[in-house]
Amino acid sequence: MTTVATDPQSDHSDHHDHPAFLAHHFENPEQQYDSGKLGIWLFLVTEVLFFSGLFVAYIIYRYFNPEIFIYADDFLDVRLGFLNTIILLFSSLTMAWAVRNAQLNQKLGLIINLSLTLVCAFAFLGVKYVEYSHKFHDGLLPGKHFNPVVHHEGEDGHAADHGAEGSAAANETSEHESSEGIAEHPAEKPIPRNAGIFFSIYFCMTGLHGIHILFGIGFITWLLVRAVRGEFNDQYFGPVDYVGLYWHLVDLIWIYLFPLLYLIG
Amino acid sequence: MATAHESTTNETSAHSADENYLTASYGLKSWLLTLDHKRIGMMYLMGVMGAFFLGGVFALILRAELFLGTPKTVLFDLNIESLGISMTAADMYNQMFTLHGAVMTFLFIIPSVPAALGNFILPIMIGAKDVAFPRMNLCSFYLWIGGAVCFLLAIVLGGLDTGWTFYAPYSTSTSFGGVFAALCGAFILGFSSIFTGLNFIVTLHTMRPPGMNWFRMPLFLWALYATAIIQLLATPVLGITVMLLAVERVLGIGIFDPQYGGDPVLFQHFFWFYSHPAVYIMIVPAMGVISELISTFSRKHIFGYTFIAYSSLAIAVFGFLVWGHHMFTASSELGAAVFSLLTFSVSIPSAIKVFNWLATMYKGSIDLRTPMLYALSFLALFTIGGLTGLFLGTLATDVHLHDTYFVVAHFHYVMMGGTLVAFLGGIHYWWPKMTGKMYDEKWASIFAVGIFLFFNLTFFPQFIMGSRGMPRRYYNYVEEYQIYHQISTIGAFLLGMSLLGAAIVLLRSLKNGEKAPANPWGSATLEWKCTSPPPHNNFDNPPVVGDPYDMQSVVYDPEIKGFVDRKPDNPNPATS
Ligand code: HEM
Ligand SMILES: [Cu+2]
């Protein structure tokens, strides 16, 4: 967005009772806070609706193609997903705590808690990076790029390529390998048609969620800078509160994504 | 940085008599970086008028092409071998109607009333200094610019010929660059629209002055409020839809593309879940304008205030339940029947409004000024558009009329005859407030009548040829339809000239117009209580809130050629 300084409106010489944080067009701090609060709630509504499109797609494809979901789910690493769930839950705690710190004028606590939240956000993305690179490596890609690779003991390569772009031929290819591979390796099961759709949905949902984490990192950094400058106090803590709400929503979406993607089948 | 600042600081304590938002600061930067809702509204106004002009040029090219209906009228086969460009006249036609539709819907009509007029008027109508989030407001404007740039890019990057609806799988298999750029544009414009809506909702909730409860709010604000709700609830779905389509386009993820197991009908559902409500984003604010116009120029209290207010909300709610009527031919029979039924239910709140407007005029002292002419023209055209919508909502007839010119005529009656005409009425109504100038009444009303007549000349024949089977989106036709197309094309050019005329009358007033009084029409809403044009902070002292439709609260003062508050010897009867 733009800088405010140039605008003549930021001139409140005729309102001596206006504290510095109060924008010129609001009557009093309560009105400003209430506006911000309503604004952020409405924004969160739009976020929910934004994700809802993906949830609807998920429901429809799962309803019509349960076999894809059961098959593909085995490729996701529940432990990593669980780790990320814990990380995010913890970060929600520190975020909520930060809001409390701001309300109680605890500058140091605010800085610590915001930093912790930030660390969690990066940790989450780190784990996601590990997961993603694994999938790229194994050819578990969305849609037409879906081209799973089977690993054999000792060789970590693309030797036996089951390359079946969702074609019906997939069913035959996987059979002759079964003796060699690790028995429960998921790629040994017959590949259902259009299995790539699961990964489309997986990458869209987690990717969009990841972008929200990135935005969250931006917001929290901004709060951190302002907190260090000592801009928040018991009269003015709105921004911490709003970002907190945003962060909880991002968290909540993950709470849904985790079971829907990792814990099926 | 501080240039704009300095010019005002020494004046703030004592507002000179004619200081206003236009003279509060000077220079391009003071506009481009402004946070003043009035200036943002004006920039939006210029932007949407520019888009309308562009879309209008496309429309006229289409109509010119259809005059003879052979490939060789205005469009031509383009073959530049050195650049590898080869395009037939038919391709060009497809690109033109797509761009016409996309520009008109996304760039013009959705932001027209809310973002341009609403931005300017809403805060003043509630006696506030600004909207709740001025920076977000400016951001919304720049997003609009960004979206417009994307659409222009789409033309350059190979064009766009999917129709403004971007139906898959067509959109996933043709003109990569154009489709992608346009999808980005639609996505960005969606956020622009969401920001405006969010701003309005919060402003109306938290910044109304003491004394203005929800049912003391002018109906224009109710309309904007209902619109904002739709914008907030529907647009995100469009956002995710076009985003998925863009990802589909780039990566082939197989959500919509049947080639990889995707479901194109799912796209249609997603698309219309937004785009049907979007037609109410287009029409509801226009209805709000009409409520103001009819009451003011009938010099009568609006009839059935609460009915009109609630019907706006009802439209907002019902609007979400009927998207399937765009897909009768693509959905199950039961689904289609249910959607058909729901579609009829939406017409009820619209009809309620029409009846209330008529009742307001009944025994009023109707003043046929230009804005009122537009309001009457809206009533006629919107009624035709609405009633023909019922034909399309009826399952049996729709199967015959689907994708014919009947549909084209129907939505032009609603969108152009409805929204555009109301928008023009609104511009004429608030022009003195926005610019401080009165336009030439005689010429303005002549063009208003011209627009009404030529509009009908353009679009009425389309009902006839549509019902006889002329399909839409074709650049050619059989002999039988020629006469209708020719009438329609002649009408379209005359219509275009009338629109241009109306614009010239307004622009000329900037130079030659008389100075506008604070309240030229005798309205009772708050925006007429500040000077024209309003000062930078709208009101130096908060205005007294009364009944927004109590026309008896103001009296004509021939000396200033405008209306002033009735003197306290006849105390303000603000209790009805
Ligand atoms: C001078 C006024 C206008 C004329 C002469 C005009 C003419 C046309 C024509 C010839 C078509 C193509 C029909 C077809 O082959 O299917 C069309 C389509 C369309 N017009 Fe207009 N139009 C005008 C104003 C507007 C306005 C104000 C809107 C505002 C919403 C609008 C929205 C549309 C839309 C959405 C389509 C559908 C495009 C598509 O099929 O993808 N038009 N118009
Ligand atoms: Cu519809």
PDB file of N, CA and C in Angstrom, chain A residues 1-11 13 15 24-26 31 34-36 38-39 42-43 45-46 49-50 53-54 56-57 60-61 142-145 194 197 200-201 204 208, chain B residues 1 4-5 8-9 12 33-36 129-135 138 187 198 201-202 205-207 232-233 236 239-240 243-244 251-255 260-263 266 270 536:
ATOM      1  N   MET A   1       0.833  -1.196   0.000  1.00  0.00           N
ATOM      2  CA  MET A   1       0.000   0.000   0.000  1.00  0.00           C
ATOM      3  C   MET A   1       0.870   1.249   0.000  1.00  0.00           C
ATOM      4  N   THR A   2       0.301   2.372   0.149  1.00  0.00           N
ATOM      5  CA  THR A   2       1.038   3.602  -0.052  1.00  0.00           C
ATOM      6  C   THR A   2       1.424   4.272   1.258  1.00  0.00           C
ATOM      7  N   THR A   3       2.268   5.230   1.138  1.00  0.00           N
ATOM      8  CA  THR A   3       2.631   5.990   2.326  1.00  0.00           C
ATOM      9  C   THR A   3       1.560   7.016   2.617  1.00  0.00           C
ATOM     10  N   VAL A   4       1.423   7.304   3.862  1.00  0.00           N
ATOM     11  CA  VAL A   4       0.378   8.243   4.255  1.00  0.00           C
ATOM     12  C   VAL A   4       0.891   9.655   4.329  1.00  0.00           C
ATOM     13  N   ALA A   5       2.190   9.782   4.558  1.00  0.00           N
ATOM     14  CA  ALA A   5       2.731  11.072   4.981  1.00  0.00           C
ATOM     15  C   ALA A   5       2.362  12.210   4.056  1.00  0.00           C
ATOM     16  N   THR A   6       2.233  11.902   2.752  1.00  0.00           N
ATOM     17  CA  THR A   6       2.004  12.991   1.826  1.00  0.00           C
ATOM     18  C   THR A   6       0.601  13.553   1.911  1.00  0.00           C
ATOM     19  N   ASP A   7      -0.285  12.816   2.501  1.00  0.00           N
ATOM     20  CA  ASP A   7      -1.663  13.249   2.379  1.00  0.00           C
ATOM     21  C   ASP A   7      -2.023  14.342   3.359  1.00  0.00           C
ATOM     22  N   PRO A   8      -2.698  15.347   2.864  1.00  0.00           N
ATOM     23  CA  PRO A   8      -3.036  16.470   3.732  1.00  0.00           C
ATOM     24  C   PRO A   8      -3.963  16.056   4.872  1.00  0.00           C
ATOM     25  N   GLN A   9      -4.625  14.898   4.686  1.00  0.00           N
ATOM     26  CA  GLN A   9      -5.589  14.519   5.722  1.00  0.00           C
ATOM     27  C   GLN A   9      -4.927  14.171   7.031  1.00  0.00           C
ATOM     28  N   SER A  10      -3.667  13.732   6.969  1.00  0.00           N
ATOM     29  CA  SER A  10      -3.048  13.265   8.188  1.00  0.00           C
ATOM     30  C   SER A  10      -2.713  14.439   9.096  1.00  0.00           C
ATOM     31  N   ASP A  11      -3.368  15.487   8.877  1.00  0.00           N
ATOM     32  CA  ASP A  11      -3.118  16.735   9.552  1.00  0.00           C
ATOM     33  C   ASP A  11      -4.224  16.909  10.580  1.00  0.00           C
ATOM     34  N   SER A  13      -4.357  19.146  13.111  1.00  0.00           N
ATOM     35  CA  SER A  13      -4.060  20.278  13.983  1.00  0.00           C
ATOM     36  C   SER A  13      -5.304  20.788  14.694  1.00  0.00           C
ATOM     37  N   HIS A  15      -7.626  18.922  16.011  1.00  0.00           N
ATOM     38  CA  HIS A  15      -8.125  17.983  17.018  1.00  0.00           C
ATOM     39  C   HIS A  15      -7.027  17.744  18.031  1.00  0.00           C
ATOM     40  N   HIS A  24      -7.409  10.339  11.458  1.00  0.00           N
ATOM     41  CA  HIS A  24      -8.182  11.578  11.543  1.00  0.00           C
ATOM     42  C   HIS A  24      -9.683  11.381  11.421  1.00  0.00           C
ATOM     43  N   HIS A  25     -10.085  10.315  10.693  1.00  0.00           N
ATOM     44  CA  HIS A  25     -11.511  10.230  10.402  1.00  0.00           C
ATOM     45  C   HIS A  25     -12.290   9.468  11.468  1.00  0.00           C
ATOM     46  N   PHE A  26     -11.611   8.996  12.486  1.00  0.00           N
ATOM     47  CA  PHE A  26     -12.338   8.337  13.570  1.00  0.00           C
ATOM     48  C   PHE A  26     -12.541   9.310  14.720  1.00  0.00           C
ATOM     49  N   GLN A  31     -13.843   3.576  18.387  1.00  0.00           N
ATOM     50  CA  GLN A  31     -14.413   3.455  17.050  1.00  0.00           C
ATOM     51  C   GLN A  31     -13.361   2.874  16.097  1.00  0.00           C
ATOM     52  N   ASP A  34     -12.976  -0.859  16.945  1.00  0.00           N
ATOM     53  CA  ASP A  34     -14.132  -1.643  16.491  1.00  0.00           C
ATOM     54  C   ASP A  34     -14.128  -1.803  14.976  1.00  0.00           C
ATOM     55  N   SER A  35     -13.783  -0.739  14.281  1.00  0.00           N
ATOM     56  CA  SER A  35     -13.755  -0.828  12.822  1.00  0.00           C
ATOM     57  C   SER A  35     -12.736  -1.865  12.372  1.00  0.00           C
ATOM     58  N   GLY A  36     -11.566  -1.777  12.989  1.00  0.00           N
ATOM     59  CA  GLY A  36     -10.531  -2.727  12.595  1.00  0.00           C
ATOM     60  C   GLY A  36     -10.953  -4.150  12.885  1.00  0.00           C
ATOM     61  N   LEU A  38     -14.037  -5.431  13.173  1.00  0.00           N
ATOM     62  CA  LEU A  38     -15.054  -5.889  12.225  1.00  0.00           C
ATOM     63  C   LEU A  38     -14.414  -6.145  10.869  1.00  0.00           C
ATOM     64  N   GLY A  39     -13.524  -5.258  10.494  1.00  0.00           N
ATOM     65  CA  GLY A  39     -12.855  -5.413   9.206  1.00  0.00           C
ATOM     66  C   GLY A  39     -12.121  -6.734   9.114  1.00  0.00           C
ATOM     67  N   LEU A  42     -14.487  -9.707   8.819  1.00  0.00           N
ATOM     68  CA  LEU A  42     -15.051  -9.833   7.470  1.00  0.00           C
ATOM     69  C   LEU A  42     -14.004 -10.383   6.515  1.00  0.00           C
ATOM     70  N   PHE A  43     -12.799  -9.901   6.692  1.00  0.00           N
ATOM     71  CA  PHE A  43     -11.738 -10.406   5.826  1.00  0.00           C
ATOM     72  C   PHE A  43     -11.569 -11.913   6.020  1.00  0.00           C
ATOM     73  N   VAL A  45     -13.835 -13.968   6.843  1.00  0.00           N
ATOM     74  CA  VAL A  45     -14.940 -14.627   6.142  1.00  0.00           C
ATOM     75  C   VAL A  45     -14.571 -14.838   4.676  1.00  0.00           C
ATOM     76  N   THR A  46     -14.002 -13.798   4.066  1.00  0.00           N
ATOM     77  CA  THR A  46     -13.642 -13.973   2.652  1.00  0.00           C
ATOM     78  C   THR A  46     -12.570 -15.043   2.505  1.00  0.00           C
ATOM     79  N   LEU A  49     -14.191 -18.393   2.574  1.00  0.00           N
ATOM     80  CA  LEU A  49     -14.868 -18.671   1.313  1.00  0.00           C
ATOM     81  C   LEU A  49     -13.874 -18.977   0.212  1.00  0.00           C
ATOM     82  N   PHE A  50     -12.762 -18.299   0.274  1.00  0.00           N
ATOM     83  CA  PHE A  50     -11.727 -18.510  -0.721  1.00  0.00           C
ATOM     84  C   PHE A  50     -11.257 -19.970  -0.670  1.00  0.00           C
ATOM     85  N   GLY A  53     -13.732 -23.030  -1.901  1.00  0.00           N
ATOM     86  CA  GLY A  53     -13.734 -23.561  -3.262  1.00  0.00           C
ATOM     87  C   GLY A  53     -12.913 -24.837  -3.334  1.00  0.00           C
ATOM     88  N   LEU A  54     -11.761 -24.827  -2.691  1.00  0.00           N
ATOM     89  CA  LEU A  54     -10.912 -26.013  -2.715  1.00  0.00           C
ATOM     90  C   LEU A  54     -11.525 -27.151  -1.922  1.00  0.00           C
ATOM     91  N   VAL A  56     -14.649 -27.709  -1.544  1.00  0.00           N
ATOM     92  CA  VAL A  56     -15.721 -28.283  -2.357  1.00  0.00           C
ATOM     93  C   VAL A  56     -15.135 -29.210  -3.420  1.00  0.00           C
ATOM     94  N   ALA A  57     -14.067 -28.745  -4.047  1.00  0.00           N
ATOM     95  CA  ALA A  57     -13.432 -29.599  -5.055  1.00  0.00           C
ATOM     96  C   ALA A  57     -12.981 -30.910  -4.405  1.00  0.00           C
ATOM     97  N   ILE A  60     -15.992 -33.180  -3.816  1.00  0.00           N
ATOM     98  CA  ILE A  60     -16.555 -33.759  -5.035  1.00  0.00           C
ATOM     99  C   ILE A  60     -15.654 -34.856  -5.583  1.00  0.00           C
ATOM    100  N   TYR A  61     -14.375 -34.574  -5.676  1.00  0.00           N
ATOM    101  CA  TYR A  61     -13.497 -35.592  -6.251  1.00  0.00           C
ATOM    102  C   TYR A  61     -13.358 -36.791  -5.334  1.00  0.00           C
ATOM    103  N   PRO A 142       1.083 -32.918  -9.549  1.00  0.00           N
ATOM    104  CA  PRO A 142      -0.340 -32.765  -9.865  1.00  0.00           C
ATOM    105  C   PRO A 142      -0.669 -33.098 -11.319  1.00  0.00           C
ATOM    106  N   GLY A 143      -1.890 -33.526 -11.503  1.00  0.00           N
ATOM    107  CA  GLY A 143      -2.494 -33.641 -12.822  1.00  0.00           C
ATOM    108  C   GLY A 143      -1.655 -34.408 -13.820  1.00  0.00           C
ATOM    109  N   LYS A 144      -1.391 -33.741 -14.914  1.00  0.00           N
ATOM    110  CA  LYS A 144      -0.742 -34.440 -16.018  1.00  0.00           C
ATOM    111  C   LYS A 144       0.722 -34.747 -15.750  1.00  0.00           C
ATOM    112  N   HIS A 145       1.284 -34.100 -14.714  1.00  0.00           N
ATOM    113  CA  HIS A 145       2.688 -34.354 -14.409  1.00  0.00           C
ATOM    114  C   HIS A 145       2.882 -35.558 -13.504  1.00  0.00           C
ATOM    115  N   ASN A 194      -6.278 -41.395 -13.080  1.00  0.00           N
ATOM    116  CA  ASN A 194      -6.282 -39.989 -12.676  1.00  0.00           C
ATOM    117  C   ASN A 194      -5.807 -39.755 -11.257  1.00  0.00           C
ATOM    118  N   ILE A 197      -5.014 -36.310  -9.676  1.00  0.00           N
ATOM    119  CA  ILE A 197      -5.948 -35.316  -9.152  1.00  0.00           C
ATOM    120  C   ILE A 197      -5.756 -35.113  -7.653  1.00  0.00           C
ATOM    121  N   SER A 200      -3.028 -32.784  -7.307  1.00  0.00           N
ATOM    122  CA  SER A 200      -3.461 -31.429  -7.653  1.00  0.00           C
ATOM    123  C   SER A 200      -4.098 -30.778  -6.446  1.00  0.00           C
ATOM    124  N   ILE A 201      -5.030 -31.514  -5.851  1.00  0.00           N
ATOM    125  CA  ILE A 201      -5.744 -30.930  -4.720  1.00  0.00           C
ATOM    126  C   ILE A 201      -4.786 -30.727  -3.550  1.00  0.00           C
ATOM    127  N   CYS A 204      -2.571 -27.717  -4.355  1.00  0.00           N
ATOM    128  CA  CYS A 204      -3.318 -26.455  -4.330  1.00  0.00           C
ATOM    129  C   CYS A 204      -3.636 -26.059  -2.893  1.00  0.00           C
ATOM    130  N   LEU A 208      -1.645 -23.050  -1.240  1.00  0.00           N
ATOM    131  CA  LEU A 208      -2.347 -21.821  -0.888  1.00  0.00           C
ATOM    132  C   LEU A 208      -2.188 -21.535   0.602  1.00  0.00           C
TER     133      LEU A 208
ATOM    134  N   MET B   1       8.237  14.946  -0.477  1.00  0.00           N
ATOM    135  CA  MET B   1       7.196  14.270   0.298  1.00  0.00           C
ATOM    136  C   MET B   1       6.152  15.257   0.777  1.00  0.00           C
ATOM    137  N   ALA B   4       2.477  18.538  -0.692  1.00  0.00           N
ATOM    138  CA  ALA B   4       1.030  18.620  -0.557  1.00  0.00           C
ATOM    139  C   ALA B   4       0.668  19.079   0.843  1.00  0.00           C
ATOM    140  N   HIS B   5       1.455  18.626   1.766  1.00  0.00           N
ATOM    141  CA  HIS B   5       1.203  18.913   3.161  1.00  0.00           C
ATOM    142  C   HIS B   5       1.283  20.409   3.430  1.00  0.00           C
ATOM    143  N   THR B   8      -1.431  23.001   2.671  1.00  0.00           N
ATOM    144  CA  THR B   8      -2.670  23.080   3.433  1.00  0.00           C
ATOM    145  C   THR B   8      -2.478  23.494   4.872  1.00  0.00           C
ATOM    146  N   THR B   9      -1.315  23.220   5.430  1.00  0.00           N
ATOM    147  CA  THR B   9      -1.196  23.417   6.873  1.00  0.00           C
ATOM    148  C   THR B   9      -1.547  24.834   7.308  1.00  0.00           C
ATOM    149  N   THR B  12      -5.482  25.279   7.500  1.00  0.00           N
ATOM    150  CA  THR B  12      -6.424  24.389   8.156  1.00  0.00           C
ATOM    151  C   THR B  12      -7.258  25.065   9.218  1.00  0.00           C
ATOM    152  N   LEU B  33      -1.867   9.842  -4.676  1.00  0.00           N
ATOM    153  CA  LEU B  33      -1.623   9.264  -3.360  1.00  0.00           C
ATOM    154  C   LEU B  33      -2.680   9.690  -2.363  1.00  0.00           C
ATOM    155  N   THR B  34      -3.778  10.219  -2.856  1.00  0.00           N
ATOM    156  CA  THR B  34      -4.772  10.746  -1.940  1.00  0.00           C
ATOM    157  C   THR B  34      -5.413   9.635  -1.137  1.00  0.00           C
ATOM    158  N   LEU B  35      -5.855   9.982   0.071  1.00  0.00           N
ATOM    159  CA  LEU B  35      -6.660   9.014   0.811  1.00  0.00           C
ATOM    160  C   LEU B  35      -8.088   9.525   0.933  1.00  0.00           C
ATOM    161  N   ASP B  36      -8.366  10.611   0.268  1.00  0.00           N
ATOM    162  CA  ASP B  36      -9.687  11.209   0.369  1.00  0.00           C
ATOM    163  C   ASP B  36     -10.684  10.407  -0.471  1.00  0.00           C
ATOM    164  N   LYS B 129     -16.185  11.611   7.878  1.00  0.00           N
ATOM    165  CA  LYS B 129     -15.118  12.278   7.141  1.00  0.00           C
ATOM    166  C   LYS B 129     -14.572  11.397   6.034  1.00  0.00           C
ATOM    167  N   ASP B 130     -14.674  10.097   6.218  1.00  0.00           N
ATOM    168  CA  ASP B 130     -14.104   9.222   5.204  1.00  0.00           C
ATOM    169  C   ASP B 130     -14.670   7.821   5.430  1.00  0.00           C
ATOM    170  N   VAL B 131     -14.263   6.894   4.579  1.00  0.00           N
ATOM    171  CA  VAL B 131     -14.607   5.497   4.842  1.00  0.00           C
ATOM    172  C   VAL B 131     -13.696   4.983   5.958  1.00  0.00           C
ATOM    173  N   ALA B 132     -14.010   3.795   6.458  1.00  0.00           N
ATOM    174  CA  ALA B 132     -13.268   3.311   7.617  1.00  0.00           C
ATOM    175  C   ALA B 132     -11.797   3.071   7.292  1.00  0.00           C
ATOM    176  N   PHE B 133     -11.510   2.576   6.100  1.00  0.00           N
ATOM    177  CA  PHE B 133     -10.107   2.256   5.790  1.00  0.00           C
ATOM    178  C   PHE B 133      -9.663   2.970   4.521  1.00  0.00           C
ATOM    179  N   PRO B 134      -9.275   4.225   4.650  1.00  0.00           N
ATOM    180  CA  PRO B 134      -8.937   4.999   3.441  1.00  0.00           C
ATOM    181  C   PRO B 134      -7.793   4.395   2.634  1.00  0.00           C
ATOM    182  N   ARG B 135      -6.823   3.812   3.308  1.00  0.00           N
ATOM    183  CA  ARG B 135      -5.709   3.271   2.540  1.00  0.00           C
ATOM    184  C   ARG B 135      -6.132   2.053   1.732  1.00  0.00           C
ATOM    185  N   LEU B 138      -7.780   3.268  -1.382  1.00  0.00           N
ATOM    186  CA  LEU B 138      -6.856   3.634  -2.458  1.00  0.00           C
ATOM    187  C   LEU B 138      -6.278   2.376  -3.093  1.00  0.00           C
ATOM    188  N   PHE B 187      -8.906 -12.001 -11.253  1.00  0.00           N
ATOM    189  CA  PHE B 187      -8.540 -12.270  -9.859  1.00  0.00           C
ATOM    190  C   PHE B 187      -8.256 -10.957  -9.118  1.00  0.00           C
ATOM    191  N   LEU B 198     -15.872  -4.509   1.706  1.00  0.00           N
ATOM    192  CA  LEU B 198     -15.505  -4.613   3.116  1.00  0.00           C
ATOM    193  C   LEU B 198     -15.482  -3.230   3.767  1.00  0.00           C
ATOM    194  N   ILE B 201     -19.068  -1.991   4.381  1.00  0.00           N
ATOM    195  CA  ILE B 201     -19.772  -2.638   5.485  1.00  0.00           C
ATOM    196  C   ILE B 201     -19.277  -2.079   6.811  1.00  0.00           C
ATOM    197  N   VAL B 202     -17.953  -2.023   6.951  1.00  0.00           N
ATOM    198  CA  VAL B 202     -17.420  -1.545   8.229  1.00  0.00           C
ATOM    199  C   VAL B 202     -17.817  -0.087   8.449  1.00  0.00           C
ATOM    200  N   HIS B 205     -21.305   0.149   9.596  1.00  0.00           N
ATOM    201  CA  HIS B 205     -21.538  -0.373  10.937  1.00  0.00           C
ATOM    202  C   HIS B 205     -20.999   0.538  12.014  1.00  0.00           C
ATOM    203  N   THR B 206     -19.804   1.075  11.789  1.00  0.00           N
ATOM    204  CA  THR B 206     -19.159   1.738  12.920  1.00  0.00           C
ATOM    205  C   THR B 206     -19.152   3.257  12.835  1.00  0.00           C
ATOM    206  N   MET B 207     -19.504   3.822  11.697  1.00  0.00           N
ATOM    207  CA  MET B 207     -19.301   5.264  11.585  1.00  0.00           C
ATOM    208  C   MET B 207     -20.570   6.071  11.360  1.00  0.00           C
ATOM    209  N   LEU B 232     -18.661  -9.421  -0.774  1.00  0.00           N
ATOM    210  CA  LEU B 232     -17.793 -10.088   0.191  1.00  0.00           C
ATOM    211  C   LEU B 232     -17.962 -11.600   0.144  1.00  0.00           C
ATOM    212  N   LEU B 233     -19.193 -12.045  -0.075  1.00  0.00           N
ATOM    213  CA  LEU B 233     -19.427 -13.486   0.019  1.00  0.00           C
ATOM    214  C   LEU B 233     -19.236 -14.207  -1.315  1.00  0.00           C
ATOM    215  N   PRO B 236     -14.841 -14.006  -3.322  1.00  0.00           N
ATOM    216  CA  PRO B 236     -13.748 -14.945  -3.049  1.00  0.00           C
ATOM    217  C   PRO B 236     -13.877 -16.243  -3.834  1.00  0.00           C
ATOM    218  N   GLY B 239     -12.504 -15.682  -7.024  1.00  0.00           N
ATOM    219  CA  GLY B 239     -11.053 -15.638  -6.887  1.00  0.00           C
ATOM    220  C   GLY B 239     -10.458 -17.025  -6.969  1.00  0.00           C
ATOM    221  N   ILE B 240     -10.969 -17.936  -6.174  1.00  0.00           N
ATOM    222  CA  ILE B 240     -10.378 -19.273  -6.166  1.00  0.00           C
ATOM    223  C   ILE B 240     -10.641 -19.975  -7.497  1.00  0.00           C
ATOM    224  N   MET B 243      -8.320 -18.632 -10.051  1.00  0.00           N
ATOM    225  CA  MET B 243      -6.965 -19.041  -9.696  1.00  0.00           C
ATOM    226  C   MET B 243      -6.746 -20.497 -10.085  1.00  0.00           C
ATOM    227  N   LEU B 244      -7.713 -21.353  -9.771  1.00  0.00           N
ATOM    228  CA  LEU B 244      -7.570 -22.755 -10.152  1.00  0.00           C
ATOM    229  C   LEU B 244      -7.490 -22.893 -11.664  1.00  0.00           C
ATOM    230  N   LEU B 251      -0.333 -25.595 -15.394  1.00  0.00           N
ATOM    231  CA  LEU B 251       0.228 -26.880 -14.994  1.00  0.00           C
ATOM    232  C   LEU B 251      -0.564 -28.095 -15.467  1.00  0.00           C
ATOM    233  N   GLY B 252      -1.796 -27.871 -15.898  1.00  0.00           N
ATOM    234  CA  GLY B 252      -2.616 -29.034 -16.253  1.00  0.00           C
ATOM    235  C   GLY B 252      -2.909 -29.905 -15.055  1.00  0.00           C
ATOM    236  N   ILE B 253      -3.547 -29.324 -14.021  1.00  0.00           N
ATOM    237  CA  ILE B 253      -3.747 -30.093 -12.794  1.00  0.00           C
ATOM    238  C   ILE B 253      -4.960 -31.000 -12.849  1.00  0.00           C
ATOM    239  N   GLY B 254      -5.792 -30.852 -13.869  1.00  0.00           N
ATOM    240  CA  GLY B 254      -6.896 -31.793 -14.004  1.00  0.00           C
ATOM    241  C   GLY B 254      -8.042 -31.597 -13.032  1.00  0.00           C
ATOM    242  N   ILE B 255      -8.270 -30.351 -12.586  1.00  0.00           N
ATOM    243  CA  ILE B 255      -9.471 -30.116 -11.773  1.00  0.00           C
ATOM    244  C   ILE B 255     -10.635 -29.779 -12.693  1.00  0.00           C
ATOM    245  N   TYR B 260      -7.478 -34.451 -18.281  1.00  0.00           N
ATOM    246  CA  TYR B 260      -6.750 -35.078 -17.185  1.00  0.00           C
ATOM    247  C   TYR B 260      -7.692 -35.524 -16.076  1.00  0.00           C
ATOM    248  N   GLY B 261      -8.933 -35.760 -16.427  1.00  0.00           N
ATOM    249  CA  GLY B 261      -9.872 -36.251 -15.437  1.00  0.00           C
ATOM    250  C   GLY B 261     -10.652 -35.167 -14.721  1.00  0.00           C
ATOM    251  N   GLY B 262     -10.489 -33.925 -15.128  1.00  0.00           N
ATOM    252  CA  GLY B 262     -11.197 -32.845 -14.465  1.00  0.00           C
ATOM    253  C   GLY B 262     -12.650 -32.734 -14.910  1.00  0.00           C
ATOM    254  N   ASP B 263     -13.375 -31.854 -14.246  1.00  0.00           N
ATOM    255  CA  ASP B 263     -14.806 -31.740 -14.499  1.00  0.00           C
ATOM    256  C   ASP B 263     -15.145 -30.316 -14.928  1.00  0.00           C
ATOM    257  N   LEU B 266     -17.971 -28.557 -13.153  1.00  0.00           N
ATOM    258  CA  LEU B 266     -17.624 -27.982 -11.854  1.00  0.00           C
ATOM    259  C   LEU B 266     -17.213 -26.533 -12.028  1.00  0.00           C
ATOM    260  N   PHE B 270     -18.865 -23.298 -10.133  1.00  0.00           N
ATOM    261  CA  PHE B 270     -18.080 -22.302  -9.401  1.00  0.00           C
ATOM    262  C   PHE B 270     -18.278 -20.929 -10.012  1.00  0.00           C
ATOM    263  N   HIS B 536     -12.771  19.565   2.242  1.00  0.00           N
ATOM    264  CA  HIS B 536     -11.903  18.403   2.381  1.00  0.00           C
ATOM    265  C   HIS B 536     -12.394  17.412   3.432  1.00  0.00           C
TER     266      HIS B 536
END
